[in-house]
PDB file of C-alpha atoms in Angstrom:
ATOM      1  CA  UNK A   1       9.357 -38.146 -44.041  1.00  0.00           C
ATOM      2  CA  UNK A   2       8.040 -38.992 -40.588  1.00  0.00           C
ATOM      3  CA  UNK A   3       4.925 -40.627 -42.094  1.00  0.00           C
ATOM      4  CA  UNK A   4       7.016 -42.745 -44.502  1.00  0.00           C
ATOM      5  CA  UNK A   5       9.144 -44.015 -41.636  1.00  0.00           C
ATOM      6  CA  UNK A   6       6.027 -44.907 -39.678  1.00  0.00           C
ATOM      7  CA  UNK A   7       4.629 -46.818 -42.680  1.00  0.00           C
ATOM      8  CA  UNK A   8       7.890 -48.743 -43.078  1.00  0.00           C
ATOM      9  CA  UNK A   9       7.910 -49.622 -39.399  1.00  0.00           C
ATOM     10  CA  UNK A  10       4.291 -50.822 -39.607  1.00  0.00           C
ATOM     11  CA  UNK A  11       5.019 -52.949 -42.700  1.00  0.00           C
ATOM     12  CA  UNK A  12       8.056 -54.565 -41.088  1.00  0.00           C
ATOM     13  CA  UNK A  13       6.100 -55.258 -37.913  1.00  0.00           C
ATOM     14  CA  UNK A  14       3.281 -56.904 -39.863  1.00  0.00           C
ATOM     15  CA  UNK A  15       5.798 -59.020 -41.787  1.00  0.00           C
ATOM     16  CA  UNK A  16       7.355 -60.219 -38.540  1.00  0.00           C
ATOM     17  CA  UNK A  17       3.978 -61.078 -37.041  1.00  0.00           C
ATOM     18  CA  UNK A  18       2.861 -63.015 -40.162  1.00  0.00           C
ATOM     19  CA  UNK A  19       6.089 -65.006 -40.360  1.00  0.00           C
ATOM     20  CA  UNK A  20       5.864 -65.860 -36.643  1.00  0.00           C
ATOM     21  CA  UNK A  21       2.262 -67.072 -37.072  1.00  0.00           C
ATOM     22  CA  UNK A  22       3.208 -69.218 -40.094  1.00  0.00           C
ATOM     23  CA  UNK A  23       6.060 -70.792 -38.219  1.00  0.00           C
ATOM     24  CA  UNK A  24       3.804 -71.689 -35.330  1.00  0.00           C
ATOM     25  CA  UNK A  25       1.249 -73.327 -37.661  1.00  0.00           C
ATOM     26  CA  UNK A  26       3.883 -75.488 -39.493  1.00  0.00           C
ATOM     27  CA  UNK A  27       3.802 -79.167 -38.247  1.00  0.00           C
ATOM     28  CA  UNK A  28       6.776 -80.239 -36.234  1.00  0.00           C
ATOM     29  CA  UNK A  29       8.246 -83.615 -37.611  1.00  0.00           C
ATOM     30  CA  UNK A  30       9.051 -86.487 -35.231  1.00  0.00           C
ATOM     31  CA  UNK A  31      12.421 -88.113 -34.942  1.00  0.00           C
ATOM     32  CA  UNK A  32      15.931 -86.972 -35.646  1.00  0.00           C
ATOM     33  CA  UNK A  33      14.912 -84.729 -38.565  1.00  0.00           C
ATOM     34  CA  UNK A  34      12.759 -82.660 -36.218  1.00  0.00           C
ATOM     35  CA  UNK A  35      15.773 -81.847 -34.110  1.00  0.00           C
ATOM     36  CA  UNK A  36      17.562 -80.542 -37.176  1.00  0.00           C
ATOM     37  CA  UNK A  37      14.564 -78.538 -38.341  1.00  0.00           C
ATOM     38  CA  UNK A  38      13.823 -76.834 -35.014  1.00  0.00           C
ATOM     39  CA  UNK A  39      16.626 -74.219 -35.217  1.00  0.00           C
ATOM     40  CA  UNK A  40      15.057 -72.811 -38.393  1.00  0.00           C
ATOM     41  CA  UNK A  41      11.998 -71.544 -36.490  1.00  0.00           C
ATOM     42  CA  UNK A  42      13.786 -69.105 -34.187  1.00  0.00           C
ATOM     43  CA  UNK A  43      15.919 -67.974 -37.124  1.00  0.00           C
ATOM     44  CA  UNK A  44      12.787 -66.950 -39.035  1.00  0.00           C
ATOM     45  CA  UNK A  45      11.109 -65.336 -36.054  1.00  0.00           C
ATOM     46  CA  UNK A  46      14.157 -63.394 -34.981  1.00  0.00           C
ATOM     47  CA  UNK A  47      15.371 -62.424 -38.438  1.00  0.00           C
ATOM     48  CA  UNK A  48      13.227 -59.269 -38.800  1.00  0.00           C
ATOM     49  CA  UNK A  49      14.016 -58.144 -35.217  1.00  0.00           C
ATOM     50  CA  UNK A  50      17.336 -56.460 -35.996  1.00  0.00           C
ATOM     51  CA  UNK A  51      15.740 -54.347 -38.719  1.00  0.00           C
ATOM     52  CA  UNK A  52      12.882 -53.272 -36.390  1.00  0.00           C
ATOM     53  CA  UNK A  53      15.298 -52.458 -33.564  1.00  0.00           C
ATOM     54  CA  UNK A  54      17.587 -50.458 -35.769  1.00  0.00           C
ATOM     55  CA  UNK A  55      14.851 -48.427 -37.494  1.00  0.00           C
ATOM     56  CA  UNK A  56      14.225 -45.926 -34.568  1.00  0.00           C
ATOM     57  CA  UNK A  57      17.721 -44.615 -35.213  1.00  0.00           C
ATOM     58  CA  UNK A  58      16.270 -42.609 -38.083  1.00  0.00           C
ATOM     59  CA  UNK A  59      13.574 -41.030 -35.885  1.00  0.00           C
ATOM     60  CA  UNK A  60      13.477 -37.202 -35.903  1.00  0.00           C
ATOM     61  CA  UNK A  61      14.127 -37.094 -32.154  1.00  0.00           C
ATOM     62  CA  UNK A  62      17.705 -38.150 -32.831  1.00  0.00           C
ATOM     63  CA  UNK A  63      18.192 -35.104 -35.037  1.00  0.00           C
ATOM     64  CA  UNK A  64      20.659 -32.676 -33.367  1.00  0.00           C
ATOM     65  CA  UNK A  65      18.613 -29.696 -34.532  1.00  0.00           C
ATOM     66  CA  UNK A  66      15.662 -30.834 -32.407  1.00  0.00           C
ATOM     67  CA  UNK A  67      17.487 -30.234 -29.084  1.00  0.00           C
ATOM     68  CA  UNK A  68      16.959 -26.420 -28.911  1.00  0.00           C
ATOM     69  CA  UNK A  69      13.277 -26.806 -29.784  1.00  0.00           C
ATOM     70  CA  UNK A  70      12.840 -29.443 -27.086  1.00  0.00           C
ATOM     71  CA  UNK A  71      14.599 -27.233 -24.526  1.00  0.00           C
ATOM     72  CA  UNK A  72      12.450 -24.235 -25.417  1.00  0.00           C
ATOM     73  CA  UNK A  73       9.291 -26.331 -25.162  1.00  0.00           C
ATOM     74  CA  UNK A  74      10.327 -27.469 -21.670  1.00  0.00           C
ATOM     75  CA  UNK A  75      10.961 -23.843 -20.651  1.00  0.00           C
ATOM     76  CA  UNK A  76       7.559 -22.835 -22.002  1.00  0.00           C
ATOM     77  CA  UNK A  77       5.856 -25.635 -20.076  1.00  0.00           C
ATOM     78  CA  UNK A  78       7.572 -24.653 -16.836  1.00  0.00           C
ATOM     79  CA  UNK A  79       6.758 -20.968 -17.402  1.00  0.00           C
ATOM     80  CA  UNK A  80       3.125 -21.849 -18.078  1.00  0.00           C
ATOM     81  CA  UNK A  81       2.984 -23.822 -14.834  1.00  0.00           C
ATOM     82  CA  UNK A  82       4.424 -20.847 -12.930  1.00  0.00           C
ATOM     83  CA  UNK A  83       1.951 -18.438 -14.507  1.00  0.00           C
ATOM     84  CA  UNK A  84      -0.935 -20.631 -13.377  1.00  0.00           C
ATOM     85  CA  UNK A  85       0.353 -20.492  -9.808  1.00  0.00           C
ATOM     86  CA  UNK A  86       0.986 -16.723  -9.722  1.00  0.00           C
ATOM     87  CA  UNK A  87      -0.580 -14.892  -6.792  1.00  0.00           C
ATOM     88  CA  UNK A  88       0.518 -11.791  -4.843  1.00  0.00           C
ATOM     89  CA  UNK A  89       1.961 -13.928  -2.043  1.00  0.00           C
ATOM     90  CA  UNK A  90       3.802 -16.331  -4.365  1.00  0.00           C
ATOM     91  CA  UNK A  91       5.177 -13.413  -6.384  1.00  0.00           C
ATOM     92  CA  UNK A  92       6.387 -11.764  -3.174  1.00  0.00           C
ATOM     93  CA  UNK A  93       8.138 -14.952  -2.006  1.00  0.00           C
ATOM     94  CA  UNK A  94       9.910 -15.474  -5.335  1.00  0.00           C
ATOM     95  CA  UNK A  95      10.932 -11.812  -5.783  1.00  0.00           C
ATOM     96  CA  UNK A  96      14.447 -10.426  -5.406  1.00  0.00           C
ATOM     97  CA  UNK A  97      15.648  -9.329  -1.943  1.00  0.00           C
ATOM     98  CA  UNK A  98      15.643  -5.643  -2.871  1.00  0.00           C
ATOM     99  CA  UNK A  99      12.184  -5.891  -4.430  1.00  0.00           C
ATOM    100  CA  UNK A 100      10.967  -7.631  -1.276  1.00  0.00           C
ATOM    101  CA  UNK A 101      12.349  -4.781   0.842  1.00  0.00           C
ATOM    102  CA  UNK A 102      10.542  -2.249  -1.352  1.00  0.00           C
ATOM    103  CA  UNK A 103       7.262  -4.173  -1.043  1.00  0.00           C
ATOM    104  CA  UNK A 104       7.575  -4.458   2.740  1.00  0.00           C
ATOM    105  CA  UNK A 105       8.306  -0.728   3.027  1.00  0.00           C
ATOM    106  CA  UNK A 106       5.300   0.182   0.891  1.00  0.00           C
ATOM    107  CA  UNK A 107       3.041  -2.147   2.883  1.00  0.00           C
ATOM    108  CA  UNK A 108       4.257  -0.503   6.103  1.00  0.00           C
ATOM    109  CA  UNK A 109       3.622   2.958   4.614  1.00  0.00           C
ATOM    110  CA  UNK A 110       0.085   1.915   3.727  1.00  0.00           C
ATOM    111  CA  UNK A 111      -0.434   0.666   7.290  1.00  0.00           C
ATOM    112  CA  UNK A 112       0.830   3.993   8.670  1.00  0.00           C
ATOM    113  CA  UNK A 113      -1.548   5.872   6.354  1.00  0.00           C
ATOM    114  CA  UNK A 114      -4.627   4.035   7.581  1.00  0.00           C
ATOM    115  CA  UNK A 115      -3.486   4.301  11.208  1.00  0.00           C
ATOM    116  CA  UNK A 116      -3.160   8.082  10.877  1.00  0.00           C
ATOM    117  CA  UNK A 117      -6.543   8.209   9.166  1.00  0.00           C
ATOM    118  CA  UNK A 118      -8.316   6.422  12.016  1.00  0.00           C
ATOM    119  CA  UNK A 119      -6.497   8.344  14.769  1.00  0.00           C
ATOM    120  CA  UNK A 120      -6.961  11.783  13.177  1.00  0.00           C
ATOM    121  CA  UNK A 121     -10.587  11.119  12.321  1.00  0.00           C
ATOM    122  CA  UNK A 122     -11.367  10.319  15.949  1.00  0.00           C
ATOM    123  CA  UNK A 123      -9.303  13.267  17.227  1.00  0.00           C
ATOM    124  CA  UNK A 124     -10.816  15.853  14.885  1.00  0.00           C
ATOM    125  CA  UNK A 125     -14.349  14.630  15.536  1.00  0.00           C
ATOM    126  CA  UNK A 126     -13.886  14.874  19.316  1.00  0.00           C
ATOM    127  CA  UNK A 127     -12.197  18.304  19.411  1.00  0.00           C
ATOM    128  CA  UNK A 128     -14.653  19.860  16.976  1.00  0.00           C
ATOM    129  CA  UNK A 129     -17.651  18.612  18.935  1.00  0.00           C
ATOM    130  CA  UNK A 130     -16.117  19.761  22.227  1.00  0.00           C
ATOM    131  CA  UNK A 131     -15.232  23.237  20.940  1.00  0.00           C
ATOM    132  CA  UNK A 132     -18.675  23.806  19.406  1.00  0.00           C
ATOM    133  CA  UNK A 133     -20.318  22.800  22.663  1.00  0.00           C
ATOM    134  CA  UNK A 134     -18.025  25.152  24.626  1.00  0.00           C
ATOM    135  CA  UNK A 135     -18.797  28.080  22.327  1.00  0.00           C
ATOM    136  CA  UNK A 136     -22.520  27.462  22.747  1.00  0.00           C
ATOM    137  CA  UNK A 137     -22.137  27.318  26.533  1.00  0.00           C
ATOM    138  CA  UNK A 138     -20.401  30.708  26.867  1.00  0.00           C
ATOM    139  CA  UNK A 139     -22.608  32.441  24.343  1.00  0.00           C
ATOM    140  CA  UNK A 140     -24.536  34.219  27.107  1.00  0.00           C
ATOM    141  CA  UNK A 141     -21.629  34.751  29.528  1.00  0.00           C
ATOM    142  CA  UNK A 142     -21.074  38.356  30.640  1.00  0.00           C
ATOM    143  CA  UNK A 143     -17.538  38.089  32.004  1.00  0.00           C
ATOM    144  CA  UNK A 144     -14.447  35.931  31.930  1.00  0.00           C
ATOM    145  CA  UNK A 145     -15.137  34.579  35.403  1.00  0.00           C
ATOM    146  CA  UNK A 146     -18.666  33.578  34.451  1.00  0.00           C
ATOM    147  CA  UNK A 147     -17.431  31.904  31.255  1.00  0.00           C
ATOM    148  CA  UNK A 148     -14.800  29.925  33.171  1.00  0.00           C
ATOM    149  CA  UNK A 149     -17.366  28.873  35.752  1.00  0.00           C
ATOM    150  CA  UNK A 150     -19.711  27.723  32.971  1.00  0.00           C
ATOM    151  CA  UNK A 151     -17.061  25.646  31.200  1.00  0.00           C
ATOM    152  CA  UNK A 152     -15.709  24.101  34.369  1.00  0.00           C
ATOM    153  CA  UNK A 153     -12.673  21.843  34.005  1.00  0.00           C
ATOM    154  CA  UNK A 154     -13.286  20.873  30.369  1.00  0.00           C
ATOM    155  CA  UNK A 155      -9.977  20.631  28.545  1.00  0.00           C
ATOM    156  CA  UNK A 156     -10.577  22.584  25.344  1.00  0.00           C
ATOM    157  CA  UNK A 157      -8.686  25.317  23.580  1.00  0.00           C
ATOM    158  CA  UNK A 158     -11.354  27.798  24.700  1.00  0.00           C
ATOM    159  CA  UNK A 159     -10.475  27.095  28.334  1.00  0.00           C
ATOM    160  CA  UNK A 160      -6.829  27.917  27.549  1.00  0.00           C
ATOM    161  CA  UNK A 161      -7.868  31.169  25.881  1.00  0.00           C
ATOM    162  CA  UNK A 162     -10.022  32.240  28.823  1.00  0.00           C
ATOM    163  CA  UNK A 163      -7.232  31.353  31.250  1.00  0.00           C
ATOM    164  CA  UNK A 164      -4.754  33.459  29.247  1.00  0.00           C
ATOM    165  CA  UNK A 165      -7.171  36.422  29.246  1.00  0.00           C
ATOM    166  CA  UNK A 166      -7.704  36.166  33.011  1.00  0.00           C
ATOM    167  CA  UNK A 167      -3.969  35.934  33.642  1.00  0.00           C
ATOM    168  CA  UNK A 168      -3.270  39.028  31.534  1.00  0.00           C
ATOM    169  CA  UNK A 169      -6.031  40.975  33.272  1.00  0.00           C
ATOM    170  CA  UNK A 170      -4.616  40.028  36.680  1.00  0.00           C
ATOM    171  CA  UNK A 171      -1.031  40.893  35.707  1.00  0.00           C
ATOM    172  CA  UNK A 172      -2.126  44.230  34.227  1.00  0.00           C
ATOM    173  CA  UNK A 173      -4.050  45.344  37.310  1.00  0.00           C
ATOM    174  CA  UNK A 174      -3.528  49.026  37.977  1.00  0.00           C
ATOM    175  CA  UNK A 175      -2.660  49.857  34.364  1.00  0.00           C
ATOM    176  CA  UNK A 176      -5.105  52.298  32.815  1.00  0.00           C
ATOM    177  CA  UNK A 177      -4.166  51.559  29.173  1.00  0.00           C
ATOM    178  CA  UNK A 178      -6.784  49.156  27.827  1.00  0.00           C
ATOM    179  CA  UNK A 179      -5.112  49.052  24.399  1.00  0.00           C
ATOM    180  CA  UNK A 180      -1.924  47.637  25.911  1.00  0.00           C
ATOM    181  CA  UNK A 181      -3.831  44.986  27.832  1.00  0.00           C
ATOM    182  CA  UNK A 182      -5.763  43.905  24.741  1.00  0.00           C
ATOM    183  CA  UNK A 183      -2.597  43.831  22.653  1.00  0.00           C
ATOM    184  CA  UNK A 184      -0.800  41.610  25.138  1.00  0.00           C
ATOM    185  CA  UNK A 185      -3.850  39.356  25.412  1.00  0.00           C
ATOM    186  CA  UNK A 186      -4.056  39.096  21.590  1.00  0.00           C
ATOM    187  CA  UNK A 187      -0.398  38.063  21.520  1.00  0.00           C
ATOM    188  CA  UNK A 188      -1.109  35.295  24.027  1.00  0.00           C
ATOM    189  CA  UNK A 189      -4.142  34.228  21.994  1.00  0.00           C
ATOM    190  CA  UNK A 190      -2.003  34.022  18.850  1.00  0.00           C
ATOM    191  CA  UNK A 191       0.509  31.748  20.557  1.00  0.00           C
ATOM    192  CA  UNK A 192      -2.257  29.433  21.749  1.00  0.00           C
ATOM    193  CA  UNK A 193      -3.882  29.303  18.298  1.00  0.00           C
ATOM    194  CA  UNK A 194      -0.566  28.522  16.584  1.00  0.00           C
ATOM    195  CA  UNK A 195       0.224  25.793  19.113  1.00  0.00           C
ATOM    196  CA  UNK A 196      -3.219  24.260  18.530  1.00  0.00           C
ATOM    197  CA  UNK A 197      -2.715  24.390  14.750  1.00  0.00           C
ATOM    198  CA  UNK A 198       0.633  22.592  15.084  1.00  0.00           C
ATOM    199  CA  UNK A 199      -0.924  19.962  17.317  1.00  0.00           C
ATOM    200  CA  UNK A 200      -3.908  19.322  15.075  1.00  0.00           C
ATOM    201  CA  UNK A 201      -1.707  19.030  11.953  1.00  0.00           C
ATOM    202  CA  UNK A 202       0.497  16.393  13.551  1.00  0.00           C
ATOM    203  CA  UNK A 203       0.836  13.439  11.168  1.00  0.00           C
ATOM    204  CA  UNK A 204      -0.304  15.256   8.036  1.00  0.00           C
ATOM    205  CA  UNK A 205       3.271  15.852   6.938  1.00  0.00           C
ATOM    206  CA  UNK A 206       3.853  12.103   7.000  1.00  0.00           C
ATOM    207  CA  UNK A 207       0.748  11.605   4.836  1.00  0.00           C
ATOM    208  CA  UNK A 208       2.080  14.122   2.330  1.00  0.00           C
ATOM    209  CA  UNK A 209       5.465  12.372   2.251  1.00  0.00           C
ATOM    210  CA  UNK A 210       3.895   8.943   1.681  1.00  0.00           C
ATOM    211  CA  UNK A 211       1.621  10.255  -1.064  1.00  0.00           C
ATOM    212  CA  UNK A 212       4.492  11.973  -2.866  1.00  0.00           C
ATOM    213  CA  UNK A 213       7.207   9.309  -2.642  1.00  0.00           C
ATOM    214  CA  UNK A 214       5.398   5.932  -2.712  1.00  0.00           C
ATOM    215  CA  UNK A 215       4.915   5.813  -6.529  1.00  0.00           C
ATOM    216  CA  UNK A 216       8.607   6.490  -7.104  1.00  0.00           C
ATOM    217  CA  UNK A 217       9.670   3.882  -4.537  1.00  0.00           C
ATOM    218  CA  UNK A 218       7.434   1.332  -6.252  1.00  0.00           C
ATOM    219  CA  UNK A 219       8.831   2.332  -9.632  1.00  0.00           C
ATOM    220  CA  UNK A 220      12.346   1.759  -8.325  1.00  0.00           C
ATOM    221  CA  UNK A 221      11.379  -1.793  -7.306  1.00  0.00           C
ATOM    222  CA  UNK A 222       9.811  -2.372 -10.731  1.00  0.00           C
ATOM    223  CA  UNK A 223      12.911  -1.179 -12.582  1.00  0.00           C
ATOM    224  CA  UNK A 224      15.129  -3.413 -10.464  1.00  0.00           C
ATOM    225  CA  UNK A 225      12.872  -6.443 -11.012  1.00  0.00           C
ATOM    226  CA  UNK A 226      12.651  -5.925 -14.785  1.00  0.00           C
ATOM    227  CA  UNK A 227      16.428  -5.600 -14.925  1.00  0.00           C
ATOM    228  CA  UNK A 228      16.732  -8.996 -13.225  1.00  0.00           C
ATOM    229  CA  UNK A 229      14.176 -10.399 -15.691  1.00  0.00           C
ATOM    230  CA  UNK A 230      16.267  -9.320 -18.668  1.00  0.00           C
ATOM    231  CA  UNK A 231      19.303 -10.892 -17.046  1.00  0.00           C
ATOM    232  CA  UNK A 232      17.251 -14.091 -16.816  1.00  0.00           C
ATOM    233  CA  UNK A 233      16.474 -13.830 -20.541  1.00  0.00           C
ATOM    234  CA  UNK A 234      20.171 -13.788 -21.340  1.00  0.00           C
ATOM    235  CA  UNK A 235      20.842 -16.752 -19.046  1.00  0.00           C
ATOM    236  CA  UNK A 236      17.995 -18.900 -20.398  1.00  0.00           C
ATOM    237  CA  UNK A 237      19.072 -18.163 -24.030  1.00  0.00           C
ATOM    238  CA  UNK A 238      15.514 -17.757 -25.220  1.00  0.00           C
ATOM    239  CA  UNK A 239      13.567 -14.743 -26.427  1.00  0.00           C
ATOM    240  CA  UNK A 240      10.140 -16.053 -25.464  1.00  0.00           C
ATOM    241  CA  UNK A 241       8.355 -13.672 -23.099  1.00  0.00           C
ATOM    242  CA  UNK A 242       6.564 -16.464 -21.260  1.00  0.00           C
ATOM    243  CA  UNK A 243       9.857 -17.578 -19.728  1.00  0.00           C
ATOM    244  CA  UNK A 244      10.425 -14.233 -17.970  1.00  0.00           C
ATOM    245  CA  UNK A 245       6.778 -13.287 -17.408  1.00  0.00           C
ATOM    246  CA  UNK A 246       6.819 -14.279 -13.682  1.00  0.00           C
ATOM    247  CA  UNK A 247       9.769 -11.974 -13.008  1.00  0.00           C
ATOM    248  CA  UNK A 248       8.101  -9.068 -14.798  1.00  0.00           C
ATOM    249  CA  UNK A 249       4.870  -9.715 -12.869  1.00  0.00           C
ATOM    250  CA  UNK A 250       6.810  -9.610  -9.575  1.00  0.00           C
ATOM    251  CA  UNK A 251       8.392  -6.316 -10.600  1.00  0.00           C
ATOM    252  CA  UNK A 252       5.053  -4.782 -11.536  1.00  0.00           C
ATOM    253  CA  UNK A 253       3.655  -5.805  -8.155  1.00  0.00           C
ATOM    254  CA  UNK A 254       5.993  -3.247  -6.556  1.00  0.00           C
ATOM    255  CA  UNK A 255       4.459  -0.461  -8.648  1.00  0.00           C
ATOM    256  CA  UNK A 256       0.970  -1.658  -7.719  1.00  0.00           C
ATOM    257  CA  UNK A 257       1.853  -1.529  -4.015  1.00  0.00           C
ATOM    258  CA  UNK A 258       3.294   1.962  -4.494  1.00  0.00           C
ATOM    259  CA  UNK A 259      -0.001   3.153  -5.942  1.00  0.00           C
ATOM    260  CA  UNK A 260      -1.958   1.371  -3.208  1.00  0.00           C
ATOM    261  CA  UNK A 261       0.060   3.298  -0.615  1.00  0.00           C
ATOM    262  CA  UNK A 262       0.072   6.663  -2.436  1.00  0.00           C
ATOM    263  CA  UNK A 263      -3.532   7.096  -3.613  1.00  0.00           C
ATOM    264  CA  UNK A 264      -5.200   6.732  -0.175  1.00  0.00           C
ATOM    265  CA  UNK A 265      -2.517   8.936   1.402  1.00  0.00           C
ATOM    266  CA  UNK A 266      -3.232  11.802  -1.025  1.00  0.00           C
ATOM    267  CA  UNK A 267      -7.007  11.484  -0.619  1.00  0.00           C
ATOM    268  CA  UNK A 268      -6.790  11.339   3.188  1.00  0.00           C
ATOM    269  CA  UNK A 269      -4.404  14.296   3.280  1.00  0.00           C
ATOM    270  CA  UNK A 270      -6.765  16.457   1.216  1.00  0.00           C
ATOM    271  CA  UNK A 271      -9.713  15.448   3.411  1.00  0.00           C
ATOM    272  CA  UNK A 272      -7.882  16.305   6.620  1.00  0.00           C
ATOM    273  CA  UNK A 273      -6.687  19.602   5.147  1.00  0.00           C
ATOM    274  CA  UNK A 274     -10.327  20.657   4.699  1.00  0.00           C
ATOM    275  CA  UNK A 275     -11.393  19.390   8.137  1.00  0.00           C
ATOM    276  CA  UNK A 276      -8.421  21.049   9.838  1.00  0.00           C
ATOM    277  CA  UNK A 277      -9.190  24.344   8.142  1.00  0.00           C
ATOM    278  CA  UNK A 278     -12.737  24.212   9.509  1.00  0.00           C
ATOM    279  CA  UNK A 279     -11.489  23.424  13.008  1.00  0.00           C
ATOM    280  CA  UNK A 280      -9.017  26.304  12.956  1.00  0.00           C
ATOM    281  CA  UNK A 281     -11.886  28.611  12.024  1.00  0.00           C
ATOM    282  CA  UNK A 282     -13.638  27.447  15.188  1.00  0.00           C
ATOM    283  CA  UNK A 283     -10.459  28.176  17.155  1.00  0.00           C
ATOM    284  CA  UNK A 284     -10.443  31.683  15.673  1.00  0.00           C
ATOM    285  CA  UNK A 285     -14.051  32.133  16.835  1.00  0.00           C
ATOM    286  CA  UNK A 286     -13.028  31.013  20.326  1.00  0.00           C
ATOM    287  CA  UNK A 287     -10.169  33.502  20.346  1.00  0.00           C
ATOM    288  CA  UNK A 288     -12.567  36.284  19.353  1.00  0.00           C
ATOM    289  CA  UNK A 289     -15.031  35.261  22.094  1.00  0.00           C
ATOM    290  CA  UNK A 290     -12.290  35.367  24.738  1.00  0.00           C
ATOM    291  CA  UNK A 291     -11.173  38.801  23.483  1.00  0.00           C
ATOM    292  CA  UNK A 292     -14.716  40.173  23.679  1.00  0.00           C
ATOM    293  CA  UNK A 293     -15.142  38.927  27.230  1.00  0.00           C
ATOM    294  CA  UNK A 294     -11.842  40.568  28.231  1.00  0.00           C
ATOM    295  CA  UNK A 295     -12.943  43.848  26.644  1.00  0.00           C
ATOM    296  CA  UNK A 296     -16.227  43.760  28.579  1.00  0.00           C
ATOM    297  CA  UNK A 297     -14.395  43.187  31.847  1.00  0.00           C
ATOM    298  CA  UNK A 298     -12.060  46.099  31.165  1.00  0.00           C
ATOM    299  CA  UNK A 299     -14.945  48.443  30.312  1.00  0.00           C
ATOM    300  CA  UNK A 300     -16.868  47.302  33.347  1.00  0.00           C
ATOM    301  CA  UNK A 301     -13.844  48.000  35.526  1.00  0.00           C
ATOM    302  CA  UNK A 302     -13.524  51.530  34.175  1.00  0.00           C
ATOM    303  CA  UNK A 303     -17.212  52.179  34.649  1.00  0.00           C
ATOM    304  CA  UNK A 304     -17.093  50.983  38.238  1.00  0.00           C
ATOM    305  CA  UNK A 305     -13.988  53.074  38.950  1.00  0.00           C
ATOM    306  CA  UNK A 306     -15.575  56.184  37.433  1.00  0.00           C
ATOM    307  CA  UNK A 307     -18.776  55.558  39.394  1.00  0.00           C
ATOM    308  CA  UNK A 308     -16.779  55.221  42.603  1.00  0.00           C
ATOM    309  CA  UNK A 309     -14.923  58.492  42.008  1.00  0.00           C
ATOM    310  CA  UNK A 310     -18.214  60.292  41.354  1.00  0.00           C
ATOM    311  CA  UNK A 311     -19.724  58.927  44.541  1.00  0.00           C
ATOM    312  CA  UNK A 312     -16.700  60.010  46.539  1.00  0.00           C
ATOM    313  CA  UNK A 313     -16.847  63.515  44.998  1.00  0.00           C
ATOM    314  CA  UNK A 314     -20.547  63.771  45.855  1.00  0.00           C
ATOM    315  CA  UNK A 315     -19.861  62.717  49.400  1.00  0.00           C
ATOM    316  CA  UNK A 316     -17.243  65.399  49.807  1.00  0.00           C
TER     317      UNK A 316
END
């Protein structure tokens, strides 16, 4: 039908052009008769014009059924333009307020994860190196005093253990029960080891929380964004997915950020769990070294006291 209308329009246009050319080539008579004949020329040239002007009224664009198709095509074009411009930053700016809050929270959680990773990595590296060096330094020490003199003022957990052993030996002076002294010293050692374990695990609970909850927080943002996208489908009165694709992409970005925050947190937590376990084994070795030095001092004290009593008996 559209082709037939085009052919009719072309035929009428050609007819008008031919008639106009013929009128221009016709000789114009001189005198009064020419004045009477001149009005016939514009009548012939303008006669086909009304039919050409009125023919576009039968064009398919005037069909009422073409309006929904034209509207849907405009929506598709705008959606295609938005899809070409999609980027993480543009999706964040055009997202819902709640989805934006979820994304900001997940980005902050990821920043906290990497901050804890850098801080704990430096801390664990320093304390492990310091404790190993301290254990090597007191390997040949014969007494608590000699071990403290060897370590000096180095702030390590081994220094705290040696100080606790010396304090217990000083407070228990005059008591002949070595078992009681060792038991009290072991209790002090246990408190120091537990305090060091709590200190070295600081921040790991936050890593565990981020790794466990970030995927669900991101999923919440995705569900909220997809819900808004379906509301947009009902408002736009179209079932084409390209119209709501930007909204769905923004919602899925929240899930992606949740995974970006959760996966490194779980990996870093497992790594620090292994490193912390190794460090606490070193702390246990330090506690055992301090206990052995205390036991040597106690035995040496008894030997010297027995030797003094024998010398006094011999003198008498």
